[in-house]
Tab-separated table of C-alpha atoms in Angstrom:
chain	number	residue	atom	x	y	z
A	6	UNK	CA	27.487	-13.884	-8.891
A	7	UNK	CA	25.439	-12.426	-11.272
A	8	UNK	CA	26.770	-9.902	-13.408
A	9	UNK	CA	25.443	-9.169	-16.360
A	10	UNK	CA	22.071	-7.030	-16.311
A	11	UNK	CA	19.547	-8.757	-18.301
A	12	UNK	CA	20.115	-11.993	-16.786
A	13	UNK	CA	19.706	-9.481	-13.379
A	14	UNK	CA	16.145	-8.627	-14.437
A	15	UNK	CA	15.183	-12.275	-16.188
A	16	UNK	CA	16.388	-13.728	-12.400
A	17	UNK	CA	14.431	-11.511	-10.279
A	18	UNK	CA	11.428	-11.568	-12.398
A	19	UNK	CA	11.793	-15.514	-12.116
A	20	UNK	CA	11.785	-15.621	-8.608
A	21	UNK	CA	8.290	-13.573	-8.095
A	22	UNK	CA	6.394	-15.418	-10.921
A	23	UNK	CA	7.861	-18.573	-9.163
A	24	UNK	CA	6.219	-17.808	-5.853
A	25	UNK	CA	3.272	-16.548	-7.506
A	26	UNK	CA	2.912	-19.938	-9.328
A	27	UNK	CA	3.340	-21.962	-6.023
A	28	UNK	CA	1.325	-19.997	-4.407
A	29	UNK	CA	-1.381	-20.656	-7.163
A	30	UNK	CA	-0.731	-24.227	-7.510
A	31	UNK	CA	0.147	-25.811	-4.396
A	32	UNK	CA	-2.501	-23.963	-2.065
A	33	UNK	CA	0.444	-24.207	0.895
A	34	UNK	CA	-0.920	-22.379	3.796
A	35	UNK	CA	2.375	-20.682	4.676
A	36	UNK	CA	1.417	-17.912	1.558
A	37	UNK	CA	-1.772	-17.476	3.758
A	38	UNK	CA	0.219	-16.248	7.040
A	39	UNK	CA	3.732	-14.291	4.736
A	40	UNK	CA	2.224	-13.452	1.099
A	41	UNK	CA	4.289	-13.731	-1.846
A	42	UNK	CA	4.925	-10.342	-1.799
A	43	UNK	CA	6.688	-10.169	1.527
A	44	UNK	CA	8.699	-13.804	0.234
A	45	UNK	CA	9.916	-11.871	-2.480
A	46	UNK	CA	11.501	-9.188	-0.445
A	47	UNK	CA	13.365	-11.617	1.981
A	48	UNK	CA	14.672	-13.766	-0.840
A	49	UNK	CA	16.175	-11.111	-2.739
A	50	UNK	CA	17.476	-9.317	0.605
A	51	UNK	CA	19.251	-12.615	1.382
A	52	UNK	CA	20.528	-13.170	-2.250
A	53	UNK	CA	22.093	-9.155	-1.703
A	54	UNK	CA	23.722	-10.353	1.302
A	55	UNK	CA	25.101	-13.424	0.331
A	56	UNK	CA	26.878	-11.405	-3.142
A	57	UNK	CA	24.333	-13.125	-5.723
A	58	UNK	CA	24.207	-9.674	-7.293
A	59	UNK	CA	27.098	-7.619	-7.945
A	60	UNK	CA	25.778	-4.236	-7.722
A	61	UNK	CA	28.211	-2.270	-9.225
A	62	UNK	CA	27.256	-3.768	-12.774
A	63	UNK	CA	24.057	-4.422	-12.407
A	64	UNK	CA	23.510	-0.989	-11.190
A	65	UNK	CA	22.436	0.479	-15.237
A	66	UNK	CA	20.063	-2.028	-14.876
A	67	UNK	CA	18.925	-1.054	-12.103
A	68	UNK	CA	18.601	2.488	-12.754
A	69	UNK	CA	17.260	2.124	-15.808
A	70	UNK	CA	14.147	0.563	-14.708
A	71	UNK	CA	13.450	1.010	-11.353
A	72	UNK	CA	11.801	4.711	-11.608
A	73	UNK	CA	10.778	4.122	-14.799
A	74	UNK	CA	8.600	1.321	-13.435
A	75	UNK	CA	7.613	2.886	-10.536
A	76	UNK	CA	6.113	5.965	-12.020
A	77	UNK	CA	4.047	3.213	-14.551
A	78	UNK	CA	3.245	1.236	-12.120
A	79	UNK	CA	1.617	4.459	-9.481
A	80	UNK	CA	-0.167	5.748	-13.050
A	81	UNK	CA	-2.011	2.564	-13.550
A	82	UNK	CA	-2.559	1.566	-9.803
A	83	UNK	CA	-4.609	4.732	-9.809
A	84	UNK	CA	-7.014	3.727	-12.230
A	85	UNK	CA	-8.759	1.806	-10.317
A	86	UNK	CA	-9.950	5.239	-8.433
A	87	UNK	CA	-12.671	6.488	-10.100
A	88	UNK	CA	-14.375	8.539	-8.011
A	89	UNK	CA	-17.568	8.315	-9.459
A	90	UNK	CA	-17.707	4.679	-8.062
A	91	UNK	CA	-16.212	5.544	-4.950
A	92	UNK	CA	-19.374	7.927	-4.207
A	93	UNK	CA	-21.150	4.355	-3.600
A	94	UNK	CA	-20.036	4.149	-0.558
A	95	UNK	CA	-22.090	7.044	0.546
A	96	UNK	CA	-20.775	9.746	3.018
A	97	UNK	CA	-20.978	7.515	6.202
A	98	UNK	CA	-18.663	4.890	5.151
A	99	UNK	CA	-16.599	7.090	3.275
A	100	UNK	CA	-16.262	8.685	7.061
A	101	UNK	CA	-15.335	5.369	9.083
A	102	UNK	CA	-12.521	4.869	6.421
A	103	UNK	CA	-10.882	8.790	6.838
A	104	UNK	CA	-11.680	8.211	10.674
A	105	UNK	CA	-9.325	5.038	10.416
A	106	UNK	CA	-6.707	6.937	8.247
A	107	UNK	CA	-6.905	9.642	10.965
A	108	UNK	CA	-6.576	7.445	13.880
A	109	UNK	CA	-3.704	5.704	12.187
A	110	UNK	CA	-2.095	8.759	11.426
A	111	UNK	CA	-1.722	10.210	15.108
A	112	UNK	CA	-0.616	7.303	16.068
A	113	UNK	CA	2.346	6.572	13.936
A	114	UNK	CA	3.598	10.339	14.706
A	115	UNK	CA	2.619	9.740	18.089
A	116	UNK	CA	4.535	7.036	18.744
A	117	UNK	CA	7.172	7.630	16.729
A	118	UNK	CA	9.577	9.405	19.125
A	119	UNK	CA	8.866	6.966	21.297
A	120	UNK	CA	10.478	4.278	19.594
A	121	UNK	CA	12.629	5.912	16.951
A	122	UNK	CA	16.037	5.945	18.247
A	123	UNK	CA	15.900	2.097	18.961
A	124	UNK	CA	14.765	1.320	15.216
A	125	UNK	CA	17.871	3.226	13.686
A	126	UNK	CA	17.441	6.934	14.494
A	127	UNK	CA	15.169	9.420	13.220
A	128	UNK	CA	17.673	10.205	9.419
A	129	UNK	CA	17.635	6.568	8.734
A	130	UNK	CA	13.605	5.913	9.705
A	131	UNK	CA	11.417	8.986	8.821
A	132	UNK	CA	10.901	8.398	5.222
A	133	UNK	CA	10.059	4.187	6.139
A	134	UNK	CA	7.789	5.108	8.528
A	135	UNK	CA	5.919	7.571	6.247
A	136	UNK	CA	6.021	5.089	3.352
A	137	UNK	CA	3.876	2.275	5.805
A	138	UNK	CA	1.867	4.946	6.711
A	139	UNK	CA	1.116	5.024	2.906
A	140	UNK	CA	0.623	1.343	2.921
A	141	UNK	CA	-1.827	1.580	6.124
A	142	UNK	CA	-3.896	4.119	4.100
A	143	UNK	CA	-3.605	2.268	0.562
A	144	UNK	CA	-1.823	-1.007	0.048
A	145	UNK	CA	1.605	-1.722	-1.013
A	146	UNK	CA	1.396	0.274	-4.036
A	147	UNK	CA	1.492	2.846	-2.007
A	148	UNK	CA	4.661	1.588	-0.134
A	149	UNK	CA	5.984	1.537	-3.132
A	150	UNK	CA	5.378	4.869	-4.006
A	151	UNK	CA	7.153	6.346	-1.692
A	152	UNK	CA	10.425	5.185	-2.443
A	153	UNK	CA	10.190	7.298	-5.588
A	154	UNK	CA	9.166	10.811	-3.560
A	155	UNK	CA	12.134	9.825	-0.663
A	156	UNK	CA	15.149	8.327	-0.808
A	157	UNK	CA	14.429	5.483	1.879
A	158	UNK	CA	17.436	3.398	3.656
A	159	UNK	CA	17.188	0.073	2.096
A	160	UNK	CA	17.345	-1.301	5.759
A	161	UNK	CA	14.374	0.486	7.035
A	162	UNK	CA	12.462	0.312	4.140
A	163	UNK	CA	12.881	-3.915	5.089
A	164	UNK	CA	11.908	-3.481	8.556
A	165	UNK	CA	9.068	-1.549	7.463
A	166	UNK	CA	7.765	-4.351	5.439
A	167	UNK	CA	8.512	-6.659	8.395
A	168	UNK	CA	6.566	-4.412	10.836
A	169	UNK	CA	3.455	-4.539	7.658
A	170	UNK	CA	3.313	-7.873	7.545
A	171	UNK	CA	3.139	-8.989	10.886
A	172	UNK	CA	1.291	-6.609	12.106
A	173	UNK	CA	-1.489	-7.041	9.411
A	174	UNK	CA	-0.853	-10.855	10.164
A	175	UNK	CA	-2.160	-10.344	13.874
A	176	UNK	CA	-4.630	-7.953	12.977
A	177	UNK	CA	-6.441	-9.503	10.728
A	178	UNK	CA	-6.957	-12.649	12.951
A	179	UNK	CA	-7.846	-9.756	15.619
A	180	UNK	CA	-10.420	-8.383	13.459
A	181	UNK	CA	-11.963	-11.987	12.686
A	182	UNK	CA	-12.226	-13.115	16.454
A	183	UNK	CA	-14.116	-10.122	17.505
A	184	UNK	CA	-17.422	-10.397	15.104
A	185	UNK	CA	-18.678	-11.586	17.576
A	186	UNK	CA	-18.419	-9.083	19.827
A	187	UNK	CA	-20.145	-6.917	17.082
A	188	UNK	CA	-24.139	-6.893	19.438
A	189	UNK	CA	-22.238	-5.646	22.332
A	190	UNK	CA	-20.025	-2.955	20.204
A	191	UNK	CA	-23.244	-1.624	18.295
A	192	UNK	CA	-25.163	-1.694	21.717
A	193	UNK	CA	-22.605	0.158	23.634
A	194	UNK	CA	-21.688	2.999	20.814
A	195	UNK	CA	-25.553	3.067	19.733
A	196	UNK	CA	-24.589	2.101	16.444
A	197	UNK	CA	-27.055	2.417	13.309
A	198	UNK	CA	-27.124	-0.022	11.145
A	199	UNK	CA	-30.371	-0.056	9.072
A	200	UNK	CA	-28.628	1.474	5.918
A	201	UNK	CA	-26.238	-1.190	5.223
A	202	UNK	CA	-27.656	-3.738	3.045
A	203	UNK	CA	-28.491	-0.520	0.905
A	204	UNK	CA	-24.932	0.729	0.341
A	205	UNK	CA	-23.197	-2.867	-0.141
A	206	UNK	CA	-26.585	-3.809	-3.153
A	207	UNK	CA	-24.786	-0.077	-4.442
A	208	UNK	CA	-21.350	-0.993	-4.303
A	209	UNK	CA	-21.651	-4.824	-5.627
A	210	UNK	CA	-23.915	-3.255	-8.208
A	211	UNK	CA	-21.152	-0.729	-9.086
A	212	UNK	CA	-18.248	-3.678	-9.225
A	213	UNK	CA	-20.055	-6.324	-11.302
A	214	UNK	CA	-20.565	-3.907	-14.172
A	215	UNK	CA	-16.830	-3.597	-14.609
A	216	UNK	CA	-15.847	-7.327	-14.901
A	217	UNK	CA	-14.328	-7.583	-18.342
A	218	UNK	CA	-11.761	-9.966	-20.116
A	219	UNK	CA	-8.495	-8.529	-21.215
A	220	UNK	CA	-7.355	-8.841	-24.626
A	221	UNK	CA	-3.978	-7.873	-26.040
A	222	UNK	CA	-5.010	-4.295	-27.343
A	223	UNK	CA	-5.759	-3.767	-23.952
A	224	UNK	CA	-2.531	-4.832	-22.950
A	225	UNK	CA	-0.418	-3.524	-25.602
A	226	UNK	CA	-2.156	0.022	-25.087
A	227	UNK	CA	-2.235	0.271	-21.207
A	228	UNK	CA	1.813	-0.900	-21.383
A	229	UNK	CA	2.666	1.547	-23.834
A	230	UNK	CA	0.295	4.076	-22.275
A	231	UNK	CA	1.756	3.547	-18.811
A	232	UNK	CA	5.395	3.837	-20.098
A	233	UNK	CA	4.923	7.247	-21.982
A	234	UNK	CA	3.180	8.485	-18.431
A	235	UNK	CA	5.845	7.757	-16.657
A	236	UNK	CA	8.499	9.348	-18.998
A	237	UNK	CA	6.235	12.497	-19.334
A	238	UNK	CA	5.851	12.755	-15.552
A	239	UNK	CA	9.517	12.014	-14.848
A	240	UNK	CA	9.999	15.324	-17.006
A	241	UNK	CA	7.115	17.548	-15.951
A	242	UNK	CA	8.368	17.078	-12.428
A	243	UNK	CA	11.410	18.199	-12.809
A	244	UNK	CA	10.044	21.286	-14.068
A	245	UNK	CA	7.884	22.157	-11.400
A	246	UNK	CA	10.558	21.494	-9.429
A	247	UNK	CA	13.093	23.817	-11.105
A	248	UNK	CA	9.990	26.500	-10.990
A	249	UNK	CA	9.496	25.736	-7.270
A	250	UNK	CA	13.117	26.087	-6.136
A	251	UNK	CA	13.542	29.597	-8.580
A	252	UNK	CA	10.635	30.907	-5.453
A	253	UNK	CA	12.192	29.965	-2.641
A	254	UNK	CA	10.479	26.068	-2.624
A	255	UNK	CA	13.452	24.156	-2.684
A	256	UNK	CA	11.877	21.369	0.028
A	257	UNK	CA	9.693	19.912	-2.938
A	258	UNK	CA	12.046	18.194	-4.589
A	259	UNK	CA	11.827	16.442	-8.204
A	260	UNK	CA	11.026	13.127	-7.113
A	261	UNK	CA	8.052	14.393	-4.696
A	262	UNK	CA	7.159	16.942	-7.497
A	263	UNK	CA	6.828	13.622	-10.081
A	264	UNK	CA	4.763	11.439	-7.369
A	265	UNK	CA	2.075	14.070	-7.081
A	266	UNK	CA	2.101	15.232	-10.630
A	267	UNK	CA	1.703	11.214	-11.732
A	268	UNK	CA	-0.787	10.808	-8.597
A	269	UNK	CA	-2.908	13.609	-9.693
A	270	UNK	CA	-2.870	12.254	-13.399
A	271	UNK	CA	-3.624	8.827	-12.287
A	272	UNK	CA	-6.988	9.978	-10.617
A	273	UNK	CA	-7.995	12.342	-13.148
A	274	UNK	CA	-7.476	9.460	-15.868
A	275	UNK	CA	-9.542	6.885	-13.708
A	276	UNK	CA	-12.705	9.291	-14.268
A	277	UNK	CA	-12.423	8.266	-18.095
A	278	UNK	CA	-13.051	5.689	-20.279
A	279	UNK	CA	-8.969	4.142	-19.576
A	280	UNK	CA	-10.075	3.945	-16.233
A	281	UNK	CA	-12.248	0.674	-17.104
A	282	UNK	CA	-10.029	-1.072	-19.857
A	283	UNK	CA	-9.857	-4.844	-18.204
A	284	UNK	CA	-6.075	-5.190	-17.694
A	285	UNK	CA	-5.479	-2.667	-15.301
A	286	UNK	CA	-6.133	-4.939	-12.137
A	287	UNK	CA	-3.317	-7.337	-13.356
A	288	UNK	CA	-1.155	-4.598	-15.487
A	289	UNK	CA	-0.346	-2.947	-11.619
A	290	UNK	CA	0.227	-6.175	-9.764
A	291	UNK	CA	3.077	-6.776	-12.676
A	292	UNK	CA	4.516	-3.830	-11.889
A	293	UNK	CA	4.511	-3.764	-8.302
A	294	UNK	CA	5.958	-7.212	-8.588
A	295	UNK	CA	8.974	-6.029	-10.586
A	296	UNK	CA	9.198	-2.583	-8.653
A	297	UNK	CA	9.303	-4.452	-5.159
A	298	UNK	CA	11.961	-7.231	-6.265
A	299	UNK	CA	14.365	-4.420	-7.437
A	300	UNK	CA	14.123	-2.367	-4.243
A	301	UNK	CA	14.921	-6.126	-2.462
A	302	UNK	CA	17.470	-6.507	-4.671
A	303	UNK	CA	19.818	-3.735	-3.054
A	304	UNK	CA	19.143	-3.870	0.357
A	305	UNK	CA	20.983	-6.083	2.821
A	306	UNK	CA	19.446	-8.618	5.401
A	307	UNK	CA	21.533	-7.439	8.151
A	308	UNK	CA	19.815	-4.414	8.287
A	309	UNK	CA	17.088	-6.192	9.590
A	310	UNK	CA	18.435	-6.535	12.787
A	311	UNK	CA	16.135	-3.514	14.070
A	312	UNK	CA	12.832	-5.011	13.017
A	313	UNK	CA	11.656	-6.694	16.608
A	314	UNK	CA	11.545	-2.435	18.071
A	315	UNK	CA	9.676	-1.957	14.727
A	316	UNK	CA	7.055	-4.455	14.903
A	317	UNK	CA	6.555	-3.079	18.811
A	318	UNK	CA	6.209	0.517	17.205
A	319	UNK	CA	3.949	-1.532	14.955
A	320	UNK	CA	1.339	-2.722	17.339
A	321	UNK	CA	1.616	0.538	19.721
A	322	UNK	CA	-0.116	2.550	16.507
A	323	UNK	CA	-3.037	-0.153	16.143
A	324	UNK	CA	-3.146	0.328	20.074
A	325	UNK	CA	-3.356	4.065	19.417
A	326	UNK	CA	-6.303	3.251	16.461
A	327	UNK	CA	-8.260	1.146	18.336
A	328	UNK	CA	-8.927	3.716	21.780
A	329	UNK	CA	-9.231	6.458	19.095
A	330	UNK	CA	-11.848	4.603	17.085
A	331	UNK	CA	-13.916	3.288	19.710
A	332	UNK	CA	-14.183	7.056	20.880
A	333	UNK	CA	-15.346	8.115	17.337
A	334	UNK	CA	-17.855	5.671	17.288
A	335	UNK	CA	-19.514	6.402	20.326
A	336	UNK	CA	-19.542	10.187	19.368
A	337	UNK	CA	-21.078	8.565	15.683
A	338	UNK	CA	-22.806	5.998	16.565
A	339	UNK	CA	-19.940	3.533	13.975
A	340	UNK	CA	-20.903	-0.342	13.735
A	341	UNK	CA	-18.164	-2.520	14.304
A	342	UNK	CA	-18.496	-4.062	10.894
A	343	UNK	CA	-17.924	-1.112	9.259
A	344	UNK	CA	-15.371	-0.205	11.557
A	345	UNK	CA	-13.308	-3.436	11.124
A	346	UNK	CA	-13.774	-3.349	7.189
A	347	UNK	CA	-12.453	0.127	7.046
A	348	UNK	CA	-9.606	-0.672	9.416
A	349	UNK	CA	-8.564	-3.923	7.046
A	350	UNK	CA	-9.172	-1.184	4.123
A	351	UNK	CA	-6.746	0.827	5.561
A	352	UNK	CA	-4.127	-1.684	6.759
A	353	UNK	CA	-4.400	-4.271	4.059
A	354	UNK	CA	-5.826	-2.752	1.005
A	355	UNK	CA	-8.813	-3.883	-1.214
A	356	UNK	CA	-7.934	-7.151	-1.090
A	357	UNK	CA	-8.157	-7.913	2.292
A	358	UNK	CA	-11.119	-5.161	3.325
A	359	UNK	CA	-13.682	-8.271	1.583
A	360	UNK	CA	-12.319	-10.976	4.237
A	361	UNK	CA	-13.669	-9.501	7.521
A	362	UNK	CA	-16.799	-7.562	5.808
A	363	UNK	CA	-18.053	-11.165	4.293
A	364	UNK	CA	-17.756	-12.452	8.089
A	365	UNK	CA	-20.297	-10.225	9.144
A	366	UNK	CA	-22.418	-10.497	5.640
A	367	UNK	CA	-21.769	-12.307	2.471
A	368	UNK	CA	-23.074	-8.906	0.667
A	369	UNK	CA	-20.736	-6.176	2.106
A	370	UNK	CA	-17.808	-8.027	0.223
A	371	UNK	CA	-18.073	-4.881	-2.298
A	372	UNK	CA	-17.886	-2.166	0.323
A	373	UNK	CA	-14.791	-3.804	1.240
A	374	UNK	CA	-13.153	-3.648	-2.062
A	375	UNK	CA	-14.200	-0.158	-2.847
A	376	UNK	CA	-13.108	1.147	0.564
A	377	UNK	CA	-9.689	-0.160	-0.155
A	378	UNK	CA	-9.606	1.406	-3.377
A	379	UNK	CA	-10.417	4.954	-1.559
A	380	UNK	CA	-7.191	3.884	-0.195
A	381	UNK	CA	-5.468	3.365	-2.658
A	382	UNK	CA	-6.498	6.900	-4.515
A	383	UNK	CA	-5.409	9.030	-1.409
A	384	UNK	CA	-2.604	6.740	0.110
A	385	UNK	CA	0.298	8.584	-1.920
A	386	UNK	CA	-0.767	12.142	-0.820
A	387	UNK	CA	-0.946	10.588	2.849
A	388	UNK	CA	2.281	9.333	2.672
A	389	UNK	CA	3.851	12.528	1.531
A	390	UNK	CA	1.712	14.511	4.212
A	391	UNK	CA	3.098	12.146	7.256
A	392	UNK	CA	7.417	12.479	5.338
A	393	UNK	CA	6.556	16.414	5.741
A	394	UNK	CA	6.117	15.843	9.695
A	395	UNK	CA	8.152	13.415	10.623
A	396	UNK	CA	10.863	15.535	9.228
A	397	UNK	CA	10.411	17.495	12.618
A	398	UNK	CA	12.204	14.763	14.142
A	399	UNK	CA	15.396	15.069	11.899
């Protein structure tokens, strides 16, 4: 059992550079089908429920960090969202992607009555199911995220990841096999296509020109830069909060009050010249790294005994997306490309959008990438927008 806190921290940080460095080195397939990310979750949920961790000591620990991170991590996730560069994609595709965000938005509160009382009642599930809504809009940043603005069962919080990654796992192949399809979509919703090759020249244009090398001022700075954020933040939310609850606003509470405030300052900080120091890519993949193994950390495997009526509620949401979709692209005449690289953009973030746009054509890899960066920018406020509904439910 492990008791001591730093050796807490040096282990889990051990485990998710280990799978990252298999995953690098050894090419297996299996990271292709569960990513690292997800591996990470499961091993430290099993370690939890074996007693690897005692979690009375390493709690400090814990605590210490876990927000702390968080809060960095949301700060420099954001500045990747300039929106300057997002205005690339033009107003069309910047449409398909909100359509998709809409579409997957009525259906998770759709469905979610359905099916809520068979994955652990609507107290324990609410704030997981808002949290993969964030993740459907942005990534698992976003995820993330939301653990800081609600406090989220450790249980459903797992089966939420487990509903992610299978879904994504399906959908993705889904999204491959039916390029072909693509004359008959086009033909049928009277789709336009002739501006295409013009927005992805814009948006590869606007990518290439930020491809720099990292060097250790820009590490040292964005770290230390980061930190401070989240400290400030951490603070200014709980004033707004206290100001908020002395006029009758006691709902926001300081956590939410600290994701928005940090959210807010993200984007604005994106628009500037910190938004294109090199390290920032990497700097928030460290972080979510560390952020996601110390959530694992405390939550128990057996609470993932709910996760088969969650990846059901899963797959009735994309079934949801898809009618609702098809419908807005008949009214708007949507191309299926576009369609299925916004989806991807939605559900698997900016690093997945590239995979089914480059079936279609080498060249729309960039509108892929920026699409899922839109995501990323407005996945947080999404989030907090679906907790605030599915609260109904409570």
């Amino acid at each position: 059992m492990i008791t001591n806190g730093f050796t807490y921290i040096a282990f889990l940080m051990f485990v998710a550079g280990g799978l990252l460095f298999l995953q690098k080195n050894t090419k297996w397939k299996i990271f292709d089908i569960v990513p690292p990310l997800v591996w990470i979750y499961v091993l430290h949920m099993i370690f939890c429920t074996v007693g690897l961790y005692d979690l009375a000591e390493t709690k400090p620990a814990y605590n210490g960090l876990k927000n702390n991170l968080l809060y960095a991590m949301i700060f420099v996730m954001l500045l990747r969202c300039d929106f300057k560069k997002l205005g690339k994609l033009g107003p069309r595709m910047i449409a398909i992607f909100l359509g998709c965000s809409l579409t997957l938005a009525i259906g998770t509160f759709a469905c979610y009555p359905i099916f809520m009382n068979s994955m652990g009642g609507a107290e324990k599930t609410w704030a997981a199911v808002a949290a993969l809504y964030a993740s459907w809009v942005g990534g698992s940043g976003n995820m993330a995220a939301m653990e800081a603005a609600f406090e989220i069962d450790p249980g459903a919080y797992g089966a939420a990841l487990a509903l992610d990654t299978v879904c994504y796992s399906v959908w993705i192949a889904l999204l491959l096999l039916v390029v072909k399809f693509a004359p008959k979509w086009n033909a049928v919703c009277k789709a336009d296509t002739s501006k295409l090759d013009a927005v992805a020249d814009a948006a590869n244009a606007e990518l290439a020109k930020d491809k720099k090398v990292a060097t250790s001022a820009d590490w040292i700075f964005l770290i230390g830069l980061s930190l401070i954020v989240s400290a400030i933040s951490q603070k200014a939310g709980s004033i707004i909060n206290d100001g908020l609850c002395a006029i009758g606003l006691e709902m926001f509470g300081a956590a939410t009050c600290t994701t928005v405030f940090v959210t807010v300052l993200g984007l604005v900080c994106a628009a500037t010249p910190i938004g294109k120091l090199a390290a920032v890519e990497e700097m928030s993949s460290i972080y979510l790294y560390a952020v996601v193994s110390l959530l694992a950390s405390r939550a128990s495997l057996v609470d993932l005994v709910s996760a088969p009526m969650w990846v059901v509620y899963g797959f009735a949401i994309l079934l949801v997306h898809v009618v609702l979709m098809f419908i807005l692209s008949k009214i708007f005449k949507w191309d299926l490309c576009m369609v299925s690289t916004a989806s991807l953009a939605n559900i698997g973030g900016s690093a997945s959008a590239p995979i089914v746009a480059t079936a279609y054509n080498p060249n729309f890899a960039g509108i892929g990438v920026l699409m899922g960066v839109l995501g990323a920018a407005i996945g947080n406020l999404c989030g907090l927008a679906m907790g605030a509904l599915l609260q109904i439910f409570v």
